[in-house]
Coordinates of C-alpha atoms and ligand atoms in Angstrom, one line a residue:
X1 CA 5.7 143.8 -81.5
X2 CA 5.5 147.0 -79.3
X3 CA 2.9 149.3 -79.8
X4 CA 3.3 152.8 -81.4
X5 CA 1.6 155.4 -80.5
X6 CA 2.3 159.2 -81.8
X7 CA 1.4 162.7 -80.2
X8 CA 0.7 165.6 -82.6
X9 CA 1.5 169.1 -81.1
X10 CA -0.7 171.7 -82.6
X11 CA -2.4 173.9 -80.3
X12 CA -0.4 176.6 -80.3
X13 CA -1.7 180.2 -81.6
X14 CA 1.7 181.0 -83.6
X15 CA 1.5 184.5 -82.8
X16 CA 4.9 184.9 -84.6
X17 CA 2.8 184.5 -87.7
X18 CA 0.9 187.8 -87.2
X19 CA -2.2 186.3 -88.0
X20 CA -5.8 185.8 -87.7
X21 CA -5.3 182.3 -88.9
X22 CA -3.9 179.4 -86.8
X23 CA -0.2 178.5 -87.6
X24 CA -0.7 175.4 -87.7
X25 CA -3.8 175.9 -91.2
X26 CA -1.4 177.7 -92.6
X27 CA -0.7 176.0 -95.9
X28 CA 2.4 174.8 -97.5
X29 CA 2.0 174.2 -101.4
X30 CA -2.0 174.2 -100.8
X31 CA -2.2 171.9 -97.8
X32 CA -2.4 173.2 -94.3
X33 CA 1.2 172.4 -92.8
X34 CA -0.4 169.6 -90.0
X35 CA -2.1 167.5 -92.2
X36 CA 1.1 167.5 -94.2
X37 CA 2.3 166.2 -90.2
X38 CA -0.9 164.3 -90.4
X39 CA -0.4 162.5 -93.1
X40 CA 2.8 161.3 -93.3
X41 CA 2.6 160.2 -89.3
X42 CA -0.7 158.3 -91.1
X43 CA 1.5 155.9 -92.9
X44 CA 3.5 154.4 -90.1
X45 CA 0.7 152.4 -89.1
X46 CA 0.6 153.3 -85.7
X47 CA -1.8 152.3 -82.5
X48 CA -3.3 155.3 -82.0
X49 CA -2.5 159.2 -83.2
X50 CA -3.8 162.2 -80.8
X51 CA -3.7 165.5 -81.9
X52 CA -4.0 168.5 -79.3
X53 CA -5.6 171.4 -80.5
X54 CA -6.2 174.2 -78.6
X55 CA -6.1 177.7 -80.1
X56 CA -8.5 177.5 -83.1
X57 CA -9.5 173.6 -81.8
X58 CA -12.5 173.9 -83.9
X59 CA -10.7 174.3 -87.2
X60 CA -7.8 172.0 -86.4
X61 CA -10.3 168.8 -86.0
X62 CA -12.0 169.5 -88.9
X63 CA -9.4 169.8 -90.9
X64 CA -7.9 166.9 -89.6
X65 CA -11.2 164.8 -89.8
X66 CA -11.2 161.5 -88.0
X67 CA -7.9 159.9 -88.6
X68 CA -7.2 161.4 -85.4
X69 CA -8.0 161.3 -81.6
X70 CA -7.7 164.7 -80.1
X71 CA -6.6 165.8 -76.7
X72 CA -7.8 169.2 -75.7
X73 CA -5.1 171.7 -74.4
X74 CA -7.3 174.7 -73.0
X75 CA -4.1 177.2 -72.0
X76 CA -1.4 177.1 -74.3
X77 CA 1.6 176.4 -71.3
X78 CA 4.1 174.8 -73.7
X79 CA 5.0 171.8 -75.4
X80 CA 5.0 169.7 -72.2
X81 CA 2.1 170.8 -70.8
X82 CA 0.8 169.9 -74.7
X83 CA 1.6 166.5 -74.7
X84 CA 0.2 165.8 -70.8
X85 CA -3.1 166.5 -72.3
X86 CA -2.8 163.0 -74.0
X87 CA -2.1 161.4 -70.9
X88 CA -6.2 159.9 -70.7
X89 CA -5.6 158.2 -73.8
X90 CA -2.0 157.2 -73.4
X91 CA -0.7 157.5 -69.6
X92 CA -0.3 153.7 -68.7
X93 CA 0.5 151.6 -72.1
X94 CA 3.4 149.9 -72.9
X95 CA 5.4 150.9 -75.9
X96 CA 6.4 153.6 -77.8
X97 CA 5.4 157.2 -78.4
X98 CA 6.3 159.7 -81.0
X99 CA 6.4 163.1 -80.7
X100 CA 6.1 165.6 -83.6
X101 CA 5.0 169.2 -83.8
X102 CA 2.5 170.6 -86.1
X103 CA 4.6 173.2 -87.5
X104 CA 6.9 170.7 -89.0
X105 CA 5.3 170.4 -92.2
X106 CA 8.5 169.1 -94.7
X107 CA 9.5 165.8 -91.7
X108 CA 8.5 162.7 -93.8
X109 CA 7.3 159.3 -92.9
X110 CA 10.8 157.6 -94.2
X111 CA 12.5 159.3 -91.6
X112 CA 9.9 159.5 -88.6
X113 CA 10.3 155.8 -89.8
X114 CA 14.0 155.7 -89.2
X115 CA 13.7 157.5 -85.8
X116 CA 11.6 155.0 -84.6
X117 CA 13.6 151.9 -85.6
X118 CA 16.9 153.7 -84.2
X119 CA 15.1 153.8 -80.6
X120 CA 13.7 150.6 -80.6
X121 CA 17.5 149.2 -82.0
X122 CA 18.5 151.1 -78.4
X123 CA 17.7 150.8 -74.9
X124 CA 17.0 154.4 -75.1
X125 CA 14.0 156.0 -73.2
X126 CA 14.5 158.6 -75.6
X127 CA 15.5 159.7 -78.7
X128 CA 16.0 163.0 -80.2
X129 CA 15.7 163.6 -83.9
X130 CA 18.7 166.0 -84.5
X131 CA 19.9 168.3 -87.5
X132 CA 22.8 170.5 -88.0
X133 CA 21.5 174.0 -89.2
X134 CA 24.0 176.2 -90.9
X135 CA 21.7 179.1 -88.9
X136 CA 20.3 177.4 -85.4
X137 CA 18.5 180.7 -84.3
X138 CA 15.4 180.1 -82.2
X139 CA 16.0 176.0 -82.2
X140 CA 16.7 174.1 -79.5
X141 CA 20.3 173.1 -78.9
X142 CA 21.5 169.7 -78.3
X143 CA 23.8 169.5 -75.8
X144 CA 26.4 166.7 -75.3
X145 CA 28.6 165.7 -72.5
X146 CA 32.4 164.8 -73.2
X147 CA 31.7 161.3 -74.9
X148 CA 29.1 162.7 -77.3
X149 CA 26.1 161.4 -75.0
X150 CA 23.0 163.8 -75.4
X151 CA 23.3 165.9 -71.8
X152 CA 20.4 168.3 -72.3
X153 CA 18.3 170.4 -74.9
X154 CA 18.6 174.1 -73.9
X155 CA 16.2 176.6 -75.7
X156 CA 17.5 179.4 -77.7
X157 CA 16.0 181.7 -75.5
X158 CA 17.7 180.4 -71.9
X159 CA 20.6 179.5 -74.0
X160 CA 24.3 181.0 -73.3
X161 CA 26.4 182.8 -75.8
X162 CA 28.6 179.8 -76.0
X163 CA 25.5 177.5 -76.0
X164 CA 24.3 179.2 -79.2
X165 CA 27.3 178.2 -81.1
X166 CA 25.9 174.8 -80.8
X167 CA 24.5 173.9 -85.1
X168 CA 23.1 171.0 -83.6
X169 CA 19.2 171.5 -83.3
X170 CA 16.5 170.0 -81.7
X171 CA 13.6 169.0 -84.5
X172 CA 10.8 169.2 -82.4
X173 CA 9.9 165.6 -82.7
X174 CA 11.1 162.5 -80.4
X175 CA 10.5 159.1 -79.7
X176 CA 10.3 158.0 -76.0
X177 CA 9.4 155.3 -73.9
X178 CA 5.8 155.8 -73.6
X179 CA 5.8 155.1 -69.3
X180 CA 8.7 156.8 -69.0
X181 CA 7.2 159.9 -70.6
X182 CA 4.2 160.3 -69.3
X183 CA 6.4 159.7 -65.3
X184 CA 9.1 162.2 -66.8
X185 CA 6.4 165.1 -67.4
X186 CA 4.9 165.6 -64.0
X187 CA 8.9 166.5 -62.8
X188 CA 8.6 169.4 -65.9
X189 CA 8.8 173.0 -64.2
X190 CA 8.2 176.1 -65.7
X191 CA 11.3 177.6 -64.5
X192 CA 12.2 179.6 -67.7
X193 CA 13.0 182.1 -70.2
X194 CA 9.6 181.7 -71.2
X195 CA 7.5 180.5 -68.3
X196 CA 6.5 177.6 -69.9
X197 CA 6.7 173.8 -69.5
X198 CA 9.1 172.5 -72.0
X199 CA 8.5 169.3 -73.8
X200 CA 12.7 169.2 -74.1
X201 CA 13.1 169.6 -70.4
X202 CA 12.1 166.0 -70.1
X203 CA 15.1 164.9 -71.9
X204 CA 17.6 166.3 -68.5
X205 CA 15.1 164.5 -66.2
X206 CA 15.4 161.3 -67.7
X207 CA 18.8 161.1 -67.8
X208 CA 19.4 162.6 -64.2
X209 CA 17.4 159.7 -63.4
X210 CA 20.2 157.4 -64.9
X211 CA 18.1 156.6 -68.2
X212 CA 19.5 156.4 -71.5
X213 CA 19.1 159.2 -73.9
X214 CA 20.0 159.0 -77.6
X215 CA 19.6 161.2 -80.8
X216 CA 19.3 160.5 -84.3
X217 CA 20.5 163.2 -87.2
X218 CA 17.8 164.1 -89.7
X219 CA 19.2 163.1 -93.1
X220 CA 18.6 167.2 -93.7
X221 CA 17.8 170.0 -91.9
X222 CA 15.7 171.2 -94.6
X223 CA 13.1 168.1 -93.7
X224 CA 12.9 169.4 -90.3
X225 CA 12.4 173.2 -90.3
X226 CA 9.7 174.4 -88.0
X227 CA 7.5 177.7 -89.2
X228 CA 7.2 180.3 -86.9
X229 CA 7.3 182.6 -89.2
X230 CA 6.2 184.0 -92.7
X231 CA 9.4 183.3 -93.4
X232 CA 9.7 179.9 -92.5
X233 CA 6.7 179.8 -94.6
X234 CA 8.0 180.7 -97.4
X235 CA 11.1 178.4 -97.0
X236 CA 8.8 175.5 -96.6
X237 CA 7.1 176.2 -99.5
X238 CA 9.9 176.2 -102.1
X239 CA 11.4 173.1 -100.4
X240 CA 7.9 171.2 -100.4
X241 CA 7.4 172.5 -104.1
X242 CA 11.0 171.2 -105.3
X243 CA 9.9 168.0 -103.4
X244 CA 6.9 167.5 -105.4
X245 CA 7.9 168.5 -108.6
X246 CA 11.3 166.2 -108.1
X247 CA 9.0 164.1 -108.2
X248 CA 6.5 164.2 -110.8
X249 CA 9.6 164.6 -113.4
X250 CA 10.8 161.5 -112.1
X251 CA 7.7 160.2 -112.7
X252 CA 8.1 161.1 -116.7
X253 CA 6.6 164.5 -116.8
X254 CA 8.6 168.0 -117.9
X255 CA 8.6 170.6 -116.5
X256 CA 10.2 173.5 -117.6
X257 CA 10.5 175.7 -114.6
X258 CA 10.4 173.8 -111.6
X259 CA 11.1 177.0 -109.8
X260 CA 8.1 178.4 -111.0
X261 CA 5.5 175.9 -111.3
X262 CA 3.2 175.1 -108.1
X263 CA 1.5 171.8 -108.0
X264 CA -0.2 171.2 -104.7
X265 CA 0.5 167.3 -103.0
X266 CA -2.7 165.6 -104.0
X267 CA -2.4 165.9 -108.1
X268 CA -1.2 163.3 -110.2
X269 CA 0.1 164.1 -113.7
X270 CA 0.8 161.4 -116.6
X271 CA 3.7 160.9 -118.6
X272 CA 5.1 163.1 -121.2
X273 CA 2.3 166.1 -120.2
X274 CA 4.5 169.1 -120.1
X275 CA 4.5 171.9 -117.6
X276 CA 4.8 175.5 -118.5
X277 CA 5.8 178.2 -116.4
X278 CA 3.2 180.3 -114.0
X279 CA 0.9 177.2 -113.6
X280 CA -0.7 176.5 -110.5
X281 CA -2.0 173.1 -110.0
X282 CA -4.7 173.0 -107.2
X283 CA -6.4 170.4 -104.7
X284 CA -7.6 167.2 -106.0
X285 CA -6.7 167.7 -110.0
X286 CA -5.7 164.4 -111.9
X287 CA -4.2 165.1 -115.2
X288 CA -3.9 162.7 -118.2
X289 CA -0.5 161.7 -120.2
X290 CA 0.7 164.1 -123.5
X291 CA -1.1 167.1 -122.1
X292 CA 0.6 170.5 -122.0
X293 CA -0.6 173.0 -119.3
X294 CA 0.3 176.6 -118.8
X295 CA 1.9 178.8 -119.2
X296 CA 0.2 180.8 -117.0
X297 CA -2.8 178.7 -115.9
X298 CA -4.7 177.8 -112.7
X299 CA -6.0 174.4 -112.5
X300 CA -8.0 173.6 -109.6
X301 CA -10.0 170.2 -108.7
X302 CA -10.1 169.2 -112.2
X303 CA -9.6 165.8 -114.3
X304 CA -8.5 166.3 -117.3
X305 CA -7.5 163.6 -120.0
X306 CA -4.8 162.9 -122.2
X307 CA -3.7 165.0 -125.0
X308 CA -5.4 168.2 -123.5
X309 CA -3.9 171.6 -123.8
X310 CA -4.8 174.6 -121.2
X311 CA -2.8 177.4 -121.9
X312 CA -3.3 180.8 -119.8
X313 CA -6.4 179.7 -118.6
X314 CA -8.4 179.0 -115.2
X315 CA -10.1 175.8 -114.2
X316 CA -11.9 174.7 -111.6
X317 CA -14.1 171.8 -110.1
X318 CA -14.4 170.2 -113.8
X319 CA -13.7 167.8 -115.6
X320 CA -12.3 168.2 -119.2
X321 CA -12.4 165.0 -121.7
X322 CA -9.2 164.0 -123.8
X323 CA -7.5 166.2 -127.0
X324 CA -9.3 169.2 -125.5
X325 CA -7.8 172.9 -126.3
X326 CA -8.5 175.5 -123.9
X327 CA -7.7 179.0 -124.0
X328 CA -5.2 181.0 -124.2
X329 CA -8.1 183.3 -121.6
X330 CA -10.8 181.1 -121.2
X331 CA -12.3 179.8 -117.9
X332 CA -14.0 177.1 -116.9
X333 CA -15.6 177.7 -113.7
X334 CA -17.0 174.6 -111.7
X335 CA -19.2 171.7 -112.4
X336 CA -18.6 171.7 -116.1
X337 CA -17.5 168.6 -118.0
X338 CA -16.1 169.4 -121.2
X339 CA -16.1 166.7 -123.7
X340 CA -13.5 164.7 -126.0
X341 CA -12.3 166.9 -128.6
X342 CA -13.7 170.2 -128.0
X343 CA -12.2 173.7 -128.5
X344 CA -12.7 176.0 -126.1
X345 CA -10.9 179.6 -127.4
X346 CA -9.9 183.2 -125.8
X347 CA -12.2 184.6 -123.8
X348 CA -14.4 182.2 -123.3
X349 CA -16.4 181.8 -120.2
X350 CA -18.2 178.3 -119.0
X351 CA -20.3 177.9 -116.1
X352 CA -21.9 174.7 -115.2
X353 CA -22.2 173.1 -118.7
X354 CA -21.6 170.4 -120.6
X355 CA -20.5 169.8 -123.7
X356 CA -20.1 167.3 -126.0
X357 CA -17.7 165.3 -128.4
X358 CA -15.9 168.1 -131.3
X359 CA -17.8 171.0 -130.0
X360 CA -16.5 174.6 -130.2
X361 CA -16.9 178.1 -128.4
X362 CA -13.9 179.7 -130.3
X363 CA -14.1 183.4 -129.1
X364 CA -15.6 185.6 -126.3
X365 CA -18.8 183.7 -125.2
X366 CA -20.5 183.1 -122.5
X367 CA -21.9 179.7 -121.8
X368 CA -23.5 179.1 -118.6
X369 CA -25.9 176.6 -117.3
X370 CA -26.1 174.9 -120.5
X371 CA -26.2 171.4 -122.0
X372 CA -24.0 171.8 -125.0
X373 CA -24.2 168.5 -127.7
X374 CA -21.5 167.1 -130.1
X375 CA -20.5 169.4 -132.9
X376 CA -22.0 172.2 -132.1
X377 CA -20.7 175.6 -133.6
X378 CA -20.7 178.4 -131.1
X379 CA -19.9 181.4 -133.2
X380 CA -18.0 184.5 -131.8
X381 CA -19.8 186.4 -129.1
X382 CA -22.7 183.9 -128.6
X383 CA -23.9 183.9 -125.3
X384 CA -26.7 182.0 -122.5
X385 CA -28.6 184.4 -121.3
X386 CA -29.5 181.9 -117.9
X387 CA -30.1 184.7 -115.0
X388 CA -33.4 187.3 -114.8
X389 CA -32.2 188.7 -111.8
X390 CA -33.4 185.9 -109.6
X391 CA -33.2 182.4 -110.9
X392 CA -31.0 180.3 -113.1
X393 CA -32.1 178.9 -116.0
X394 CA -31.3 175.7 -118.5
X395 CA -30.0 176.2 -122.6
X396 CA -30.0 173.3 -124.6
X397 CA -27.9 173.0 -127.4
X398 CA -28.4 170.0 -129.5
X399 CA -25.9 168.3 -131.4
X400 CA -24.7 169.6 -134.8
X401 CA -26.5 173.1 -134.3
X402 CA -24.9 176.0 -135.3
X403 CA -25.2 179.3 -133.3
X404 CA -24.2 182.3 -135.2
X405 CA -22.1 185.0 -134.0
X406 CA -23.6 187.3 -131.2
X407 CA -26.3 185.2 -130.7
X408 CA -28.2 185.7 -127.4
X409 CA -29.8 182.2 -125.7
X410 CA -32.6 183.5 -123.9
X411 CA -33.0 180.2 -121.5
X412 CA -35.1 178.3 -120.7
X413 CA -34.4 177.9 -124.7
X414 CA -33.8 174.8 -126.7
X415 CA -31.8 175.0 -130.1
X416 CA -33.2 171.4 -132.0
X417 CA -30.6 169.0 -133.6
X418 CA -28.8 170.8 -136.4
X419 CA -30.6 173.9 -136.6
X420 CA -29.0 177.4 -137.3
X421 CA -29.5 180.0 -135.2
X422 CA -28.4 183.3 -137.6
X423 CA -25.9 185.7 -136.5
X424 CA -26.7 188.6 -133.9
X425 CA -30.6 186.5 -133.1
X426 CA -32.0 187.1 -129.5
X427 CA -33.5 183.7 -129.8
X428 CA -36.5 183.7 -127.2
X429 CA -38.8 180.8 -128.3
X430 CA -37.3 176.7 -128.9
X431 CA -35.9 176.2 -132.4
X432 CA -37.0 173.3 -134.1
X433 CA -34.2 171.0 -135.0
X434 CA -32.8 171.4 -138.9
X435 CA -34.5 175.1 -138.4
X436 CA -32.9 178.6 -139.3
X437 CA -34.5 181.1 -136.9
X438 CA -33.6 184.6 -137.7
X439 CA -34.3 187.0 -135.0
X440 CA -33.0 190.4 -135.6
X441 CA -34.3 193.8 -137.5
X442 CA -34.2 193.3 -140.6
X443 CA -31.6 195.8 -142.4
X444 CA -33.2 198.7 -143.7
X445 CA -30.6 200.7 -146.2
X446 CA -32.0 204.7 -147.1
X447 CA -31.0 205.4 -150.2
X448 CA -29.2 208.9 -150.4
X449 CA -29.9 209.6 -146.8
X450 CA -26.8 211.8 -146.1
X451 CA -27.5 213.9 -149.3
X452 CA -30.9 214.2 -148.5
X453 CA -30.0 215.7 -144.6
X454 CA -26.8 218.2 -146.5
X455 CA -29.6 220.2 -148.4
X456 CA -31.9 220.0 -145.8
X457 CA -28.7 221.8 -143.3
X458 CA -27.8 224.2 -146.5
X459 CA -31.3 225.2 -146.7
Ligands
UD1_501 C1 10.2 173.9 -80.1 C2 11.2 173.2 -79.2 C3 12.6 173.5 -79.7 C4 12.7 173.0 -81.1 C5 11.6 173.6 -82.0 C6 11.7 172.8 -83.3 C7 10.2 173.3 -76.9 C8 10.2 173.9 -75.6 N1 11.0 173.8 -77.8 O1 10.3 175.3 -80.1 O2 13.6 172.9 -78.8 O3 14.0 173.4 -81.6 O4 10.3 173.3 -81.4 O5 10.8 173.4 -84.3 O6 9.5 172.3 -77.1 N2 2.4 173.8 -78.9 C9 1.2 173.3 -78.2 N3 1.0 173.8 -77.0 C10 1.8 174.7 -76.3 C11 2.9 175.2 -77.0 C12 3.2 174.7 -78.3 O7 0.5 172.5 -78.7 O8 1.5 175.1 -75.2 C13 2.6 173.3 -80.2 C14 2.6 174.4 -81.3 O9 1.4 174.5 -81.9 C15 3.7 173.9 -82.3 C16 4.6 173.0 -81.4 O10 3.9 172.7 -80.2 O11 3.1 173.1 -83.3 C17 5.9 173.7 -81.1 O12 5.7 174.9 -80.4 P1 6.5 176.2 -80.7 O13 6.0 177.3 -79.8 O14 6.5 176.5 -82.2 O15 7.9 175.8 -80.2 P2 9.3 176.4 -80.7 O16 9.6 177.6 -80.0 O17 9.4 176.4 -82.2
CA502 CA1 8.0 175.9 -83.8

């Protein structure tokens, strides 16, 4: 079989971004746009895969991690000049090399796929993926001589008036013949709008040379848009968020607003959960089957099991058990695991706790650093008191106590196995388990005290 290699282009600065970030971090639906390129190149299966960084090199490889080789491109003298820097690890192999850009974050592996079986099926030494965009500014433009046969790419910028005409674009990725490439580069002048050493020139030097050049047409053009701007961005955006959330509902969930529901690549939602509107679905988060999310909630790097509801709410890094209600205005901020059953009402904070089975914090608490058992009552208000101004500290709520409303935890604090704590307590000291501790003034009513103060004025 011949061996597959691809080249990743992403060293540019993308100074058409206006930003301090490079363009190729910037994300698309939560994921920076090359590891979407990453990823997808990732399940071809190929030899070897070489990245070239360059502006923000740093970043790009750790991002990236080690599914990659990377090629160093110290001056940023265009896309030619790019791929040469992978000539150490590629120069003299047989076989066949594909070339895609970082800022092409939507191109998927089916059709990167297709590309490559459509220049193998050819004697090409290169072909060009092709789209027809209903707007070509700025792209590339594929020109072809009187049979059809791919002539030349010319660049918007040293294009003609007439030239421009031309819907067919260049995609910024390629297959070639991996010798021929690496031969056809060192002829690549900088002669140019842009005084830079185009990747595309190679295509004119490999045919002058009598070489076969072929193109294949992107099933969309929408797959192959390249972001040079916030504008792209946004485009990419909505098409990778109607992409994922396509599929999901073909997967079995609803959701209601697919316009207006953001679910980032990596999550994975069960059957018959139902989206809301406003809902942000973040990173890693793994969601169970009959749960209904949102509206209006951010859900970040959670698991979360069936039959849950989060509505208007915010959580992160946590994992929530199964027939859980959250909200409407609680958060759950990281490392929490919220058990099977439990309640968790308006304005309810949790940090770093656990709770257990049936449990409930109903309204406007606090709960932070704790260890929360099964059926524990949290009444209204009741709140961990974990921080003196320099160090954290644990509560301990064991199962079947009973906290009463505006109750302060003073941690370190344990509340024993089916205690009471009564309402508005500053509980400093353990409670026994079974206990009631009452810690509060007692109530002290003066008899006639306003009559009393009227003489006294009238006096
Ligand atoms: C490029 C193509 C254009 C095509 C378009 C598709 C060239 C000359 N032009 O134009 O025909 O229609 O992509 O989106 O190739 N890069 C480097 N090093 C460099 C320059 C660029 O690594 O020195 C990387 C960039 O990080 C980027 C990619 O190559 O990921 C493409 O570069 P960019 O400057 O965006 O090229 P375009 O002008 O979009
Ligand atoms: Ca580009």
């Amino acid at each position: 079989m011949v061996k597959r290699y691809a080249v990743i282009l992403a060293a540019g600065q993308g100074t058409r971004m206006k930003s301090k970030l490079y363009k190729v971090l910037h994300p698309v639906c939560g994921k920076p746009m090359v590891q979407h390129v990453v990823d997808q190149v990732l399940q071809l299966g190929l030899e070897k895969v070489i990245t070239v960084v360059g502006f923000g090199a740093e970043q790009v490889q750790s991002q990236i991690g080690d599914k990659s080789e990377f090629a160093l491109q110290e001056k940023q003298l265009g896309t030619a000049h790019a791929v040469m820097q992978a000539s150490p690890y590629l120069k003299d192999r047989e076989g066949v090399t594909l070339v895609v850009c970082g800022d092409t974050p939507l191109i998927t592996a089916e059709t990167m796929k297709a590309l490559l079986e459509h220049h193998l099926s050819t004697r090409a030494k290169a072909t060009i993926l092709t789209a027809i965009a209903e707007n070509p500014t700025g792209y590339g433009r594929i020109i072809r001589n009187g049979d059809g046969h791919v002539e030349k790419i010319v660049e918007h910028k040293d294009a003609t008036e007439k030239e421009r005409m031309i819907k067919e674009i260049n995609t910024g990725t390629y297959c070639f013949d991996n010798k021929a490439l690496f031969e056809a580069l060192t002829n690549v002048s900088n002669d140019n709008a842009q005084g830079e050493y185009y990747l595309t020139d190679v295509i004119e030097i490999l045919k002058t040379k009598g070489e076969i050049v072929s193109a294949y047409q992107a099933p969309s053009f929408e797959e192959t848009i390249g972001i040079n701007d916030r504008l792209a961005l946004s485009q990419a955006e909505k098409i990778m968020r109607r992409r994922i959330n396509y599929s999901h509902m073909m997967n079995g969930v609803t959701i209601i607003d697919p316009e207006h529901t953001y679910i980032s690549p990596e999550a994975e939602i069960g059957r018959d959960t139902v989206i809301y509107p406003g809902t942000v679905i973040e990173g890693k988060t793994i969601i169970g089957d009959d749960c209904i999310i949102g509206p209006h909630s951010e859900i970040k790097n959670c698991v979360i099991g069936s039959g849950t509801t989060i509505r208007h709410s915010v959580a992160h890094d946590s994992n929530i058990g199964h027939h859980v209600t959250i909200g409407p205005f609680a958060h759950i901020r990281p490392s929490s695991a919220i058990g099977d059953e439990v309640r968790i009402g308006n304005f309810v904070e949790i940090k770093k706790s656990t709770f257990g089975k049936g449990s409930k914090a109903s309204h406007l608490s606090y709960i932070g650093d704790a260890e929360v058992g099964e059926d524990v009552n949290l009444g209204c208000g009741s709140i961990t008191v974990n921080y003196d101004g320099k160090h954290k500290y644990l509560t301990k709520i064991e199962d079947g106590a009973f906290i009463g409303c505006n109750a302060n935890l003073i941690a370190p604090v344990t509340i024993g196995k089916g205690a009471y704590v009564a309402a508005g307590s500053t509980i400093t000291e353990d409670v026994p388990g079974n206990a009631l501790s009452i810690a509060r003034a007692r109530q002290v009513n003066k008899e006639n005290y306003v009559d009393r103060l009227n003489i006294k004025k009238n006096s």
